[in-house]
Short mmCIF file of C-alpha atoms and ligand atoms in Angstrom, two decimals:
data_model
loop_
_atom_site.label_atom_id
_atom_site.label_comp_id
_atom_site.label_asym_id
_atom_site.label_seq_id
_atom_site.Cartn_x
_atom_site.Cartn_y
_atom_site.Cartn_z
CA MET A 41 8.23 3.67 17.69
CA THR A 42 7.25 3.43 14.04
CA VAL A 43 10.21 3.69 11.75
CA ILE A 44 9.43 4.32 8.08
CA SER A 45 12.50 2.93 6.40
CA ASN A 46 13.75 3.79 2.94
CA HIS A 47 13.59 0.12 2.04
CA MET A 48 9.83 -0.24 2.12
CA PRO A 49 8.45 -0.99 -1.36
CA THR A 50 7.54 2.17 -3.23
CA ALA A 51 3.88 1.17 -3.56
CA GLU A 52 3.56 0.79 0.21
CA LEU A 53 5.16 4.17 0.84
CA GLN A 54 2.83 5.74 -1.72
CA ALA A 55 -0.21 4.14 -0.12
CA LEU A 56 0.74 5.43 3.35
CA ASP A 57 1.49 8.82 1.86
CA ALA A 58 -1.89 8.98 0.16
CA ALA A 59 -3.68 7.84 3.32
CA HIS A 60 -2.12 10.29 5.76
CA HIS A 61 -0.09 13.03 4.14
CA MET A 62 -1.83 16.13 2.77
CA HIS A 63 0.48 17.72 0.18
CA PRO A 64 0.75 21.47 -0.43
CA PHE A 65 -0.54 22.96 -3.71
CA THR A 66 -1.73 19.51 -4.78
CA THR A 67 -5.01 17.88 -5.67
CA ASN A 68 -4.46 15.09 -3.19
CA ALA A 69 -7.15 12.84 -4.66
CA ASP A 70 -5.34 12.85 -8.04
CA LEU A 71 -2.02 12.27 -6.37
CA ALA A 72 -3.42 9.27 -4.48
CA ARG A 73 -4.35 7.66 -7.80
CA LYS A 74 -0.97 8.37 -9.34
CA GLY A 75 1.32 7.96 -6.34
CA ALA A 76 3.91 10.52 -5.32
CA ARG A 77 7.50 10.14 -6.40
CA VAL A 78 9.40 9.16 -3.24
CA ILE A 79 12.74 10.92 -2.87
CA THR A 80 15.07 8.97 -0.62
CA GLY A 81 18.44 10.68 -0.88
CA ALA A 82 20.53 13.34 -2.58
CA LYS A 83 24.14 14.23 -3.24
CA GLY A 84 25.54 17.24 -5.06
CA VAL A 85 22.99 18.15 -7.74
CA TYR A 86 21.38 14.70 -7.92
CA LEU A 87 18.33 13.26 -6.20
CA THR A 88 17.69 9.55 -5.76
CA ASP A 89 14.19 8.11 -5.68
CA SER A 90 12.84 4.93 -4.10
CA GLU A 91 13.27 3.08 -7.38
CA GLY A 92 16.96 3.93 -7.39
CA GLN A 93 16.59 6.46 -10.21
CA ARG A 94 19.12 9.34 -10.24
CA ILE A 95 17.52 12.65 -11.12
CA LEU A 96 19.26 15.94 -11.96
CA ASP A 97 17.68 18.57 -9.73
CA GLY A 98 17.22 21.65 -11.89
CA MET A 99 15.28 23.41 -9.10
CA ALA A 100 17.66 23.10 -6.12
CA GLY A 101 14.81 21.52 -4.17
CA LEU A 102 12.43 24.44 -4.11
CA TRP A 103 14.94 27.17 -5.06
CA CYS A 104 16.95 26.63 -1.91
CA VAL A 105 19.75 24.05 -1.96
CA ASN A 106 22.35 26.51 -3.26
CA ILE A 107 25.40 24.66 -1.88
CA GLY A 108 24.11 21.31 -3.17
CA TYR A 109 23.05 18.24 -1.23
CA GLY A 110 25.03 16.10 1.16
CA ARG A 111 27.51 18.51 2.73
CA GLU A 112 28.89 16.64 5.71
CA GLU A 113 29.90 19.81 7.63
CA MET A 114 26.24 20.83 7.78
CA ALA A 115 25.33 17.57 9.49
CA GLU A 116 28.21 17.93 11.92
CA VAL A 117 27.24 21.48 12.90
CA ALA A 118 23.61 20.46 13.43
CA ALA A 119 24.60 17.49 15.60
CA ARG A 120 27.04 19.59 17.63
CA GLN A 121 24.46 22.33 18.19
CA ILE A 122 21.77 19.83 19.21
CA ARG A 123 24.16 18.40 21.81
CA GLU A 124 25.16 21.81 23.14
CA LEU A 125 21.88 23.76 23.05
CA PRO A 126 19.05 22.29 20.95
CA TYR A 127 16.61 25.05 21.77
CA TYR A 128 16.19 28.18 23.71
CA ASN A 129 14.03 31.21 23.09
CA THR A 130 15.09 34.78 22.50
CA PHE A 131 12.02 36.47 23.97
CA PHE A 132 12.57 37.49 27.58
CA GLN A 133 15.91 39.23 27.59
CA THR A 134 17.73 36.09 26.57
CA THR A 135 19.82 35.29 23.55
CA HIS A 136 22.23 32.60 22.37
CA VAL A 137 25.44 32.38 20.40
CA PRO A 138 24.08 31.02 17.09
CA ALA A 139 21.51 33.84 16.79
CA ILE A 140 24.14 36.44 17.70
CA ALA A 141 26.70 35.09 15.25
CA LEU A 142 24.25 34.71 12.37
CA SER A 143 22.83 38.21 12.88
CA ALA A 144 26.30 39.74 12.81
CA LYS A 145 27.16 37.76 9.68
CA LEU A 146 23.97 38.81 7.88
CA ALA A 147 24.61 42.45 8.80
CA GLU A 148 28.07 42.10 7.27
CA LEU A 149 26.80 40.52 4.04
CA ALA A 150 23.69 42.60 3.49
CA PRO A 151 24.16 45.81 1.49
CA GLY A 152 23.94 49.36 2.83
CA ASP A 153 22.73 49.81 6.39
CA LEU A 154 20.66 46.63 6.53
CA ASN A 155 22.16 45.76 9.90
CA HIS A 156 19.34 44.26 11.96
CA VAL A 157 17.76 40.83 11.75
CA PHE A 158 14.30 39.65 12.88
CA TYR A 159 13.93 35.87 12.48
CA ALA A 160 11.19 33.58 11.22
CA SER A 161 10.93 29.93 10.23
CA GLY A 162 10.54 30.72 6.54
CA GLY A 163 9.69 33.40 4.02
CA SER A 164 5.94 33.56 4.65
CA GLU A 165 6.39 34.28 8.34
CA ALA A 166 9.05 36.88 7.59
CA ASN A 167 6.69 38.67 5.21
CA ASP A 168 3.98 38.66 7.88
CA THR A 169 6.54 40.30 10.14
CA ASN A 170 7.22 42.87 7.42
CA ILE A 171 3.58 43.91 7.15
CA ARG A 172 3.36 44.50 10.89
CA MET A 173 6.79 46.11 11.04
CA VAL A 174 6.22 48.73 8.33
CA ARG A 175 2.78 49.61 9.70
CA THR A 176 4.21 49.88 13.20
CA TYR A 177 7.09 51.99 11.91
CA TRP A 178 4.71 54.59 10.49
CA ALA A 179 2.40 54.50 13.52
CA GLU A 180 5.38 55.10 15.80
CA THR A 181 6.64 57.98 13.65
CA GLY A 182 3.33 59.82 13.93
CA LYS A 183 1.87 58.75 10.59
CA PRO A 184 -0.59 56.01 11.58
CA SER A 185 -2.61 56.38 8.38
CA LYS A 186 0.26 54.97 6.33
CA GLN A 187 -0.93 51.36 6.39
CA ILE A 188 -1.33 50.14 2.81
CA VAL A 189 1.28 47.84 1.34
CA ILE A 190 1.45 47.89 -2.45
CA SER A 191 2.40 44.65 -4.13
CA ARG A 192 2.11 43.09 -7.58
CA LYS A 193 -0.13 40.68 -9.41
CA ASN A 194 1.49 37.27 -9.95
CA ALA A 195 3.95 37.94 -7.12
CA TYR A 196 4.66 35.17 -4.62
CA HIS A 197 5.28 36.17 -1.01
CA GLY A 198 4.15 33.06 0.87
CA SER A 199 1.15 31.07 2.01
CA THR A 200 0.24 32.59 5.37
CA MET A 201 -2.66 35.06 5.42
CA GLY A 202 -0.24 37.97 5.19
CA GLY A 203 2.15 36.37 2.71
CA ALA A 204 -0.58 35.15 0.38
CA SER A 205 -2.34 38.53 0.58
CA LEU A 206 0.85 40.29 -0.46
CA GLY A 207 1.22 37.72 -3.20
CA GLY A 208 -0.74 38.28 -6.35
CA MET A 209 -1.89 34.74 -7.08
CA THR A 210 -5.61 34.82 -7.79
CA GLY A 211 -5.98 31.09 -7.17
CA MET A 212 -4.70 31.62 -3.65
CA HIS A 213 -6.85 34.67 -2.98
CA ALA A 214 -9.91 32.66 -3.97
CA GLN A 215 -9.47 30.30 -1.01
CA GLY A 216 -9.83 31.61 2.53
CA GLY A 217 -10.81 35.25 2.27
CA MET A 218 -7.78 37.07 0.93
CA PRO A 219 -6.31 39.55 0.46
CA ILE A 220 -6.52 40.91 3.99
CA PRO A 221 -7.38 44.63 4.15
CA GLY A 222 -4.75 47.20 3.27
CA ILE A 223 -3.01 45.43 0.42
CA HIS A 224 -3.12 46.88 -3.11
CA HIS A 225 -1.86 45.11 -6.24
CA ILE A 226 -0.44 46.67 -9.39
CA ASP A 227 0.51 44.89 -12.64
CA GLN A 228 3.71 42.89 -13.09
CA PRO A 229 6.56 43.82 -15.47
CA HIS A 230 6.05 40.73 -17.65
CA TRP A 231 6.92 42.06 -21.09
CA TRP A 232 6.76 38.78 -23.06
CA ALA A 233 3.19 38.02 -22.01
CA GLU A 234 1.76 41.50 -21.46
CA GLY A 235 3.99 43.98 -23.30
CA GLY A 236 1.94 44.15 -26.50
CA ASP A 237 3.57 46.43 -29.07
CA MET A 238 5.69 48.35 -26.57
CA THR A 239 9.44 47.89 -26.41
CA PRO A 240 10.58 46.22 -23.19
CA GLU A 241 12.00 49.56 -21.99
CA GLU A 242 8.75 51.48 -22.64
CA PHE A 243 6.81 48.70 -20.97
CA GLY A 244 9.12 48.66 -17.92
CA LEU A 245 8.50 52.38 -17.41
CA GLU A 246 4.77 51.98 -17.90
CA ARG A 247 4.54 49.22 -15.29
CA ALA A 248 6.76 51.07 -12.80
CA GLY A 249 4.59 54.14 -13.40
CA GLN A 250 1.65 52.17 -12.01
CA LEU A 251 3.31 52.42 -8.59
CA GLU A 252 3.29 56.21 -8.76
CA ALA A 253 -0.30 56.22 -10.01
CA ALA A 254 -1.35 53.91 -7.14
CA ILE A 255 0.37 56.09 -4.53
CA LEU A 256 -1.38 59.16 -5.88
CA GLU A 257 -4.73 57.40 -6.08
CA LEU A 258 -4.53 55.84 -2.61
CA GLY A 259 -2.98 58.98 -1.13
CA GLU A 260 0.65 59.31 -0.15
CA ASP A 261 -0.44 59.51 3.49
CA ASN A 262 -1.98 56.06 3.31
CA VAL A 263 0.83 54.06 1.76
CA ALA A 264 3.36 52.32 3.99
CA ALA A 265 5.48 50.26 1.65
CA PHE A 266 6.00 48.59 -1.68
CA ILE A 267 7.07 44.94 -1.74
CA ALA A 268 8.48 43.04 -4.70
CA GLU A 269 10.77 40.22 -5.65
CA PRO A 270 13.80 41.65 -7.53
CA VAL A 271 13.08 38.92 -10.10
CA GLN A 272 9.74 37.13 -9.78
CA GLY A 273 10.43 33.48 -9.07
CA ALA A 274 7.34 31.35 -8.52
CA GLY A 275 5.46 33.60 -10.97
CA GLY A 276 7.65 32.18 -13.75
CA VAL A 277 11.16 33.69 -13.47
CA ILE A 278 10.15 37.01 -14.94
CA VAL A 279 13.20 39.18 -15.51
CA PRO A 280 11.97 42.79 -15.55
CA PRO A 281 12.98 45.20 -18.34
CA GLU A 282 16.07 47.23 -17.42
CA SER A 283 14.05 50.43 -17.13
CA TYR A 284 11.83 48.99 -14.39
CA TRP A 285 13.78 48.97 -11.13
CA PRO A 286 15.47 52.38 -11.45
CA GLU A 287 12.03 53.93 -11.93
CA ILE A 288 10.57 52.00 -8.97
CA GLN A 289 13.47 53.17 -6.82
CA ARG A 290 12.94 56.77 -7.92
CA ILE A 291 9.25 56.60 -7.00
CA CYS A 292 9.87 55.01 -3.58
CA ASP A 293 12.48 57.70 -2.84
CA LYS A 294 10.24 60.54 -4.02
CA TYR A 295 7.24 59.54 -1.89
CA GLU A 296 9.25 58.11 1.04
CA ILE A 297 7.62 54.72 0.67
CA LEU A 298 9.43 51.90 2.43
CA LEU A 299 10.81 49.41 -0.07
CA ILE A 300 10.77 45.71 0.81
CA ALA A 301 12.81 43.45 -1.46
CA ASP A 302 11.60 39.88 -1.12
CA GLU A 303 14.88 38.03 -1.60
CA VAL A 304 13.60 34.61 -0.57
CA ILE A 305 14.60 33.22 -3.98
CA THR A 306 17.07 35.85 -5.20
CA GLY A 307 19.15 35.92 -2.00
CA PHE A 308 22.45 34.12 -1.39
CA GLY A 309 23.95 34.03 -4.84
CA ARG A 310 21.04 33.10 -7.09
CA THR A 311 21.47 36.13 -9.35
CA GLY A 312 25.28 36.18 -9.14
CA ASN A 313 25.66 38.54 -6.15
CA TRP A 314 24.87 37.88 -2.53
CA PHE A 315 21.49 39.55 -3.06
CA GLY A 316 19.31 40.28 -6.06
CA SER A 317 19.04 43.89 -4.85
CA GLN A 318 22.73 44.28 -5.69
CA THR A 319 22.28 42.77 -9.16
CA LEU A 320 19.24 44.93 -9.92
CA GLY A 321 20.54 48.11 -8.26
CA ILE A 322 17.84 48.31 -5.58
CA ARG A 323 18.23 49.97 -2.15
CA PRO A 324 15.60 48.29 0.06
CA HIS A 325 14.73 49.23 3.65
CA ILE A 326 13.92 45.60 4.43
CA MET A 327 14.93 42.35 2.75
CA THR A 328 13.01 39.11 3.24
CA VAL A 329 15.28 36.07 3.22
CA ALA A 330 14.74 32.32 3.73
CA LYS A 331 15.42 29.23 1.58
CA ALA A 332 19.15 29.46 0.66
CA LEU A 333 19.92 31.22 3.94
CA SER A 334 20.46 27.63 5.15
CA SER A 335 20.49 26.09 1.65
CA GLY A 336 17.27 24.46 2.85
CA TYR A 337 19.11 22.24 5.37
CA GLN A 338 17.04 23.83 8.18
CA PRO A 339 13.86 25.91 8.09
CA ILE A 340 14.84 29.52 8.76
CA GLY A 341 13.91 32.91 7.39
CA ALA A 342 14.39 36.52 8.38
CA SER A 343 13.66 40.16 7.77
CA ILE A 344 16.91 42.12 7.43
CA VAL A 345 16.10 45.67 8.44
CA CYS A 346 17.81 49.03 7.85
CA ASP A 347 19.04 51.31 10.63
CA LYS A 348 16.22 53.84 10.18
CA VAL A 349 13.39 51.33 10.57
CA ALA A 350 15.14 49.27 13.26
CA LYS A 351 15.72 52.37 15.38
CA VAL A 352 12.00 53.07 15.52
CA ILE A 353 10.99 49.44 16.06
CA ASP A 354 13.66 48.98 18.73
CA ALA A 355 12.31 51.97 20.64
CA CYS A 356 8.87 50.43 21.08
CA GLU A 357 7.79 47.01 22.23
CA PHE A 358 7.11 45.19 18.95
CA ASN A 359 4.49 42.66 20.04
CA HIS A 360 5.44 40.05 17.53
CA GLY A 361 7.62 36.93 17.47
CA TYR A 362 7.79 33.22 16.77
CA THR A 363 8.78 30.35 19.10
CA TYR A 364 11.55 29.42 16.71
CA HIS A 365 12.91 32.96 16.27
CA GLY A 366 16.63 32.49 15.62
CA HIS A 367 16.37 28.77 16.43
CA PRO A 368 19.88 27.74 17.54
CA VAL A 369 20.18 24.67 15.31
CA ALA A 370 18.78 26.46 12.27
CA ALA A 371 20.98 29.50 12.93
CA ALA A 372 24.13 27.39 13.38
CA VAL A 373 23.40 25.52 10.16
CA ALA A 374 22.67 28.77 8.29
CA LEU A 375 25.95 30.23 9.50
CA LYS A 376 27.83 27.14 8.32
CA ASN A 377 26.07 27.44 4.96
CA LEU A 378 27.30 31.03 4.58
CA GLU A 379 30.79 29.93 5.61
CA ILE A 380 30.76 27.22 2.94
CA MET A 381 29.62 29.76 0.36
CA GLU A 382 32.58 31.97 1.25
CA GLU A 383 35.23 29.26 1.70
CA ASP A 384 34.31 27.50 -1.54
CA ASP A 385 33.92 30.86 -3.30
CA ILE A 386 30.57 29.76 -4.66
CA LEU A 387 29.83 33.29 -5.92
CA GLY A 388 33.09 33.18 -7.87
CA HIS A 389 32.07 29.82 -9.34
CA VAL A 390 28.70 31.28 -10.34
CA ARG A 391 30.26 34.37 -11.85
CA ASP A 392 33.15 32.77 -13.73
CA VAL A 393 31.87 29.30 -14.58
CA ALA A 394 28.30 28.30 -13.88
CA ALA A 395 26.26 31.38 -14.83
CA PRO A 396 28.01 32.09 -18.18
CA HIS A 397 27.89 28.42 -19.17
CA LEU A 398 24.27 28.01 -18.12
CA LYS A 399 23.34 31.22 -19.96
CA GLN A 400 24.94 29.96 -23.15
CA GLY A 401 23.18 26.59 -22.92
CA TRP A 402 19.84 28.01 -21.84
CA GLU A 403 19.72 30.69 -24.52
CA SER A 404 20.60 28.07 -27.14
CA LEU A 405 17.16 26.58 -26.45
CA ALA A 406 15.58 29.71 -27.96
CA ASP A 407 16.01 28.17 -31.43
CA HIS A 408 13.63 25.35 -30.51
CA PRO A 409 10.30 25.60 -32.38
CA LEU A 410 8.38 25.44 -29.11
CA VAL A 411 10.35 28.16 -27.31
CA GLY A 412 9.18 31.77 -27.50
CA GLU A 413 11.85 33.27 -25.28
CA ALA A 414 14.66 31.89 -23.11
CA ARG A 415 15.52 34.31 -20.29
CA ILE A 416 18.12 33.89 -17.62
CA ILE A 417 19.67 35.99 -14.90
CA GLY A 418 22.44 34.43 -12.87
CA MET A 419 21.26 30.95 -11.99
CA MET A 420 17.51 31.33 -12.57
CA GLY A 421 16.03 30.86 -16.00
CA SER A 422 12.72 30.51 -17.78
CA ILE A 423 11.45 29.61 -21.19
CA ALA A 424 8.06 30.50 -22.60
CA LEU A 425 6.44 27.66 -24.52
CA THR A 426 4.43 28.94 -27.47
CA PRO A 427 2.61 27.60 -30.51
CA ASP A 428 3.66 30.70 -32.51
CA LYS A 429 7.02 32.32 -31.77
CA GLY A 430 6.51 35.31 -34.04
CA ARG A 431 3.36 36.49 -32.25
CA ARG A 432 4.43 35.65 -28.66
CA ALA A 433 1.18 33.68 -28.70
CA ALA A 434 -0.38 31.73 -25.86
CA PHE A 435 -1.85 28.29 -26.52
CA ALA A 436 -5.54 27.87 -27.27
CA ALA A 437 -5.56 24.95 -24.83
CA GLU A 438 -6.06 25.67 -21.13
CA ALA A 439 -3.02 27.48 -19.69
CA GLY A 440 -0.56 25.01 -18.22
CA THR A 441 -1.46 22.11 -20.51
CA ALA A 442 1.78 22.33 -22.50
CA GLY A 443 3.81 23.18 -19.41
CA TYR A 444 2.50 20.13 -17.57
CA ILE A 445 3.33 17.84 -20.49
CA CYS A 446 6.83 19.31 -20.61
CA ARG A 447 7.34 18.84 -16.88
CA GLU A 448 6.33 15.19 -17.22
CA ARG A 449 8.75 14.74 -20.14
CA CYS A 450 11.51 16.27 -17.98
CA PHE A 451 10.74 13.81 -15.19
CA ALA A 452 10.81 10.95 -17.70
CA ASN A 453 14.28 12.15 -18.71
CA ASP A 454 15.49 12.37 -15.11
CA LEU A 455 15.45 16.13 -14.90
CA VAL A 456 13.51 18.25 -12.42
CA MET A 457 12.30 21.38 -14.19
CA ARG A 458 9.15 23.13 -12.92
CA HIS A 459 6.37 24.62 -14.99
CA VAL A 460 4.42 27.75 -14.17
CA GLY A 461 1.53 27.74 -16.58
CA ASP A 462 3.28 27.30 -19.92
CA ARG A 463 6.65 28.62 -18.71
CA MET A 464 9.40 26.20 -17.80
CA ILE A 465 11.78 27.29 -15.08
CA ILE A 466 15.13 26.25 -13.64
CA ALA A 467 17.15 27.27 -10.63
CA PRO A 468 19.78 24.56 -10.10
CA PRO A 469 22.16 24.32 -7.13
CA LEU A 470 24.81 27.02 -7.57
CA VAL A 471 27.58 24.42 -7.33
CA ILE A 472 26.51 22.73 -10.56
CA ASN A 473 29.54 22.15 -12.81
CA ARG A 474 29.96 22.48 -16.58
CA ASP A 475 29.29 18.81 -17.37
CA GLU A 476 26.18 18.81 -15.24
CA ILE A 477 24.98 21.99 -16.95
CA ASP A 478 25.52 20.33 -20.35
CA LEU A 479 23.49 17.36 -19.15
CA LEU A 480 20.73 19.65 -17.87
CA ILE A 481 20.51 21.43 -21.22
CA SER A 482 20.55 18.23 -23.27
CA ARG A 483 17.82 16.67 -21.12
CA ALA A 484 15.79 19.88 -21.36
CA ARG A 485 16.12 19.81 -25.16
CA THR A 486 15.03 16.17 -25.32
CA ALA A 487 12.04 17.00 -23.11
CA LEU A 488 11.16 19.93 -25.40
CA ASP A 489 11.39 17.68 -28.48
CA GLU A 490 9.13 15.10 -26.86
CA THR A 491 6.70 17.77 -25.71
CA HIS A 492 6.58 19.27 -29.19
CA ALA A 493 5.88 15.83 -30.70
CA GLU A 494 3.10 15.16 -28.20
CA LEU A 495 1.50 18.59 -28.70
CA LYS A 496 1.50 18.06 -32.47
CA ALA A 497 0.11 14.54 -32.15
CA ARG A 498 -2.72 15.83 -29.93
CA ASP A 499 -3.36 18.85 -32.18
CA LEU A 500 -2.50 21.24 -29.36
CA MET A 501 -0.09 23.50 -31.30
CA GLN A 502 -2.93 26.00 -31.77
CA ALA A 503 -2.57 29.65 -30.82
CA ALA A 504 -5.23 31.33 -28.70
N1 LIG B 201 8.74 34.96 -0.85
C1 LIG B 201 9.17 34.44 -2.01
C2 LIG B 201 9.73 35.34 -3.06
C3 LIG B 201 9.09 33.06 -2.21
O1 LIG B 201 9.51 32.54 -3.37
C4 LIG B 201 8.13 32.85 0.00
C5 LIG B 201 8.24 34.21 0.13
C6 LIG B 201 7.57 32.06 1.12
O2 LIG B 201 8.57 31.35 1.78
P1 LIG B 201 8.20 30.03 2.64
O3 LIG B 201 9.54 29.66 3.22
O4 LIG B 201 7.25 30.42 3.69
O5 LIG B 201 7.63 29.03 1.68
C7 LIG B 201 8.57 32.25 -1.18
C8 LIG B 201 8.45 30.77 -1.34
C9 LIG B 201 7.24 27.35 -6.27
C10 LIG B 201 7.28 27.67 -4.83
O6 LIG B 201 6.47 26.44 -6.64
C11 LIG B 201 7.93 28.80 -4.39
C12 LIG B 201 7.93 29.12 -3.04
C13 LIG B 201 7.32 28.27 -2.13
C14 LIG B 201 6.66 27.14 -2.58
C15 LIG B 201 6.61 26.83 -3.93
O7 LIG B 201 7.96 27.96 -7.06
N2 LIG B 201 8.55 30.27 -2.65
#
């Protein structure tokens, strides 16, 4: 058996990585030249790399490690479950205790009558389920023409054919023949970049109005559902204007369009409540969850479905399902994660300590000459880098140039902060304490200073 130990020299690990490991969303040839950063361990909000460097993780992994790294109880539960029942399926009139217990717990936590859970291994798979489920729902209720799912440009709903088609990332659509038929995209509620002279509230209504216009144009009888993230995550942490969601809800109600809230990032405390739908006042028929469902300790996702839709789906044979549906180890670990969130009152910590302190620190960055806006909701924040604050201007340089420099300066200052184009984003573990938040903000400010200096030195502070 080949054991790749953590004690191999970094260069050797990087060479093996480059030779055999194809990375997602990466130009692998560039990475091979540069070498990937090798993460070897993590505890709390800190990562450790193969050079022994301690890095503050401002992204909770990939928006998922809400309870922080290194919780011993999670390891114990996984080991116990592997000993007792490492795997069994839930297809042929069988079930198992972890899937039962997790489903009941999710039904308890989810708002309204979202009482039924269909599992997946992650968010993409769950969104594929959602496409088939809403189309099947309408077919079974005698309205088979209602097939189109309306989504938004710059949304992220996953990387499978269905998930990426729902998503509105043009770079993804360009590879592999997407979107699949029956998906329609409307514009995003991104006031800072696209709002022009409108107030945020006017703009929110205008963008929500596009849903009504699309339903009328496509025909009410052809539209199955609308899917959206309560707050766009991978698109750049775009907090919609306050007028947006109430209007979307009104339109979905009026035309009886099923509403799918993709809570893969916003679920499990990220916005300060269990679900972003509660923070934004949304009443979805289906919620997509993944990531922080297990705090990323195991791959698991799900569609949480309302009584009305589940009743119809339950009455037919839904010819859909994954080998790892409700995987016992993943389900047991997810359940323990939810238990930890409750026992440690992590939502209380977010509400009373972490979110207010992070908001104060994050918004203080708005005075930086490079920062056009600093937005935050709960524990997810973004800043727009700009060469001209007054005009909300984009850079003349290729989009993402400034953001990439800033991300590199963050890394150099032992902070993980992602860039989306020229927006910088954070979503730290929810358990982050006040001192760690102060450190995050001070490192972010240093990185901004260094980015600003580099942009000036390279004559890149030019507006488009
Ligand atoms: N929906 C949303 C809202 C997501 O953010 C998915 C679905 C897909 O989930 P899976 O588990 O299949 O990856 C996601 C995933 C980024 C980044 O760079 C974000 C995601 C995935 C990868 C990268 O911000 N979000």
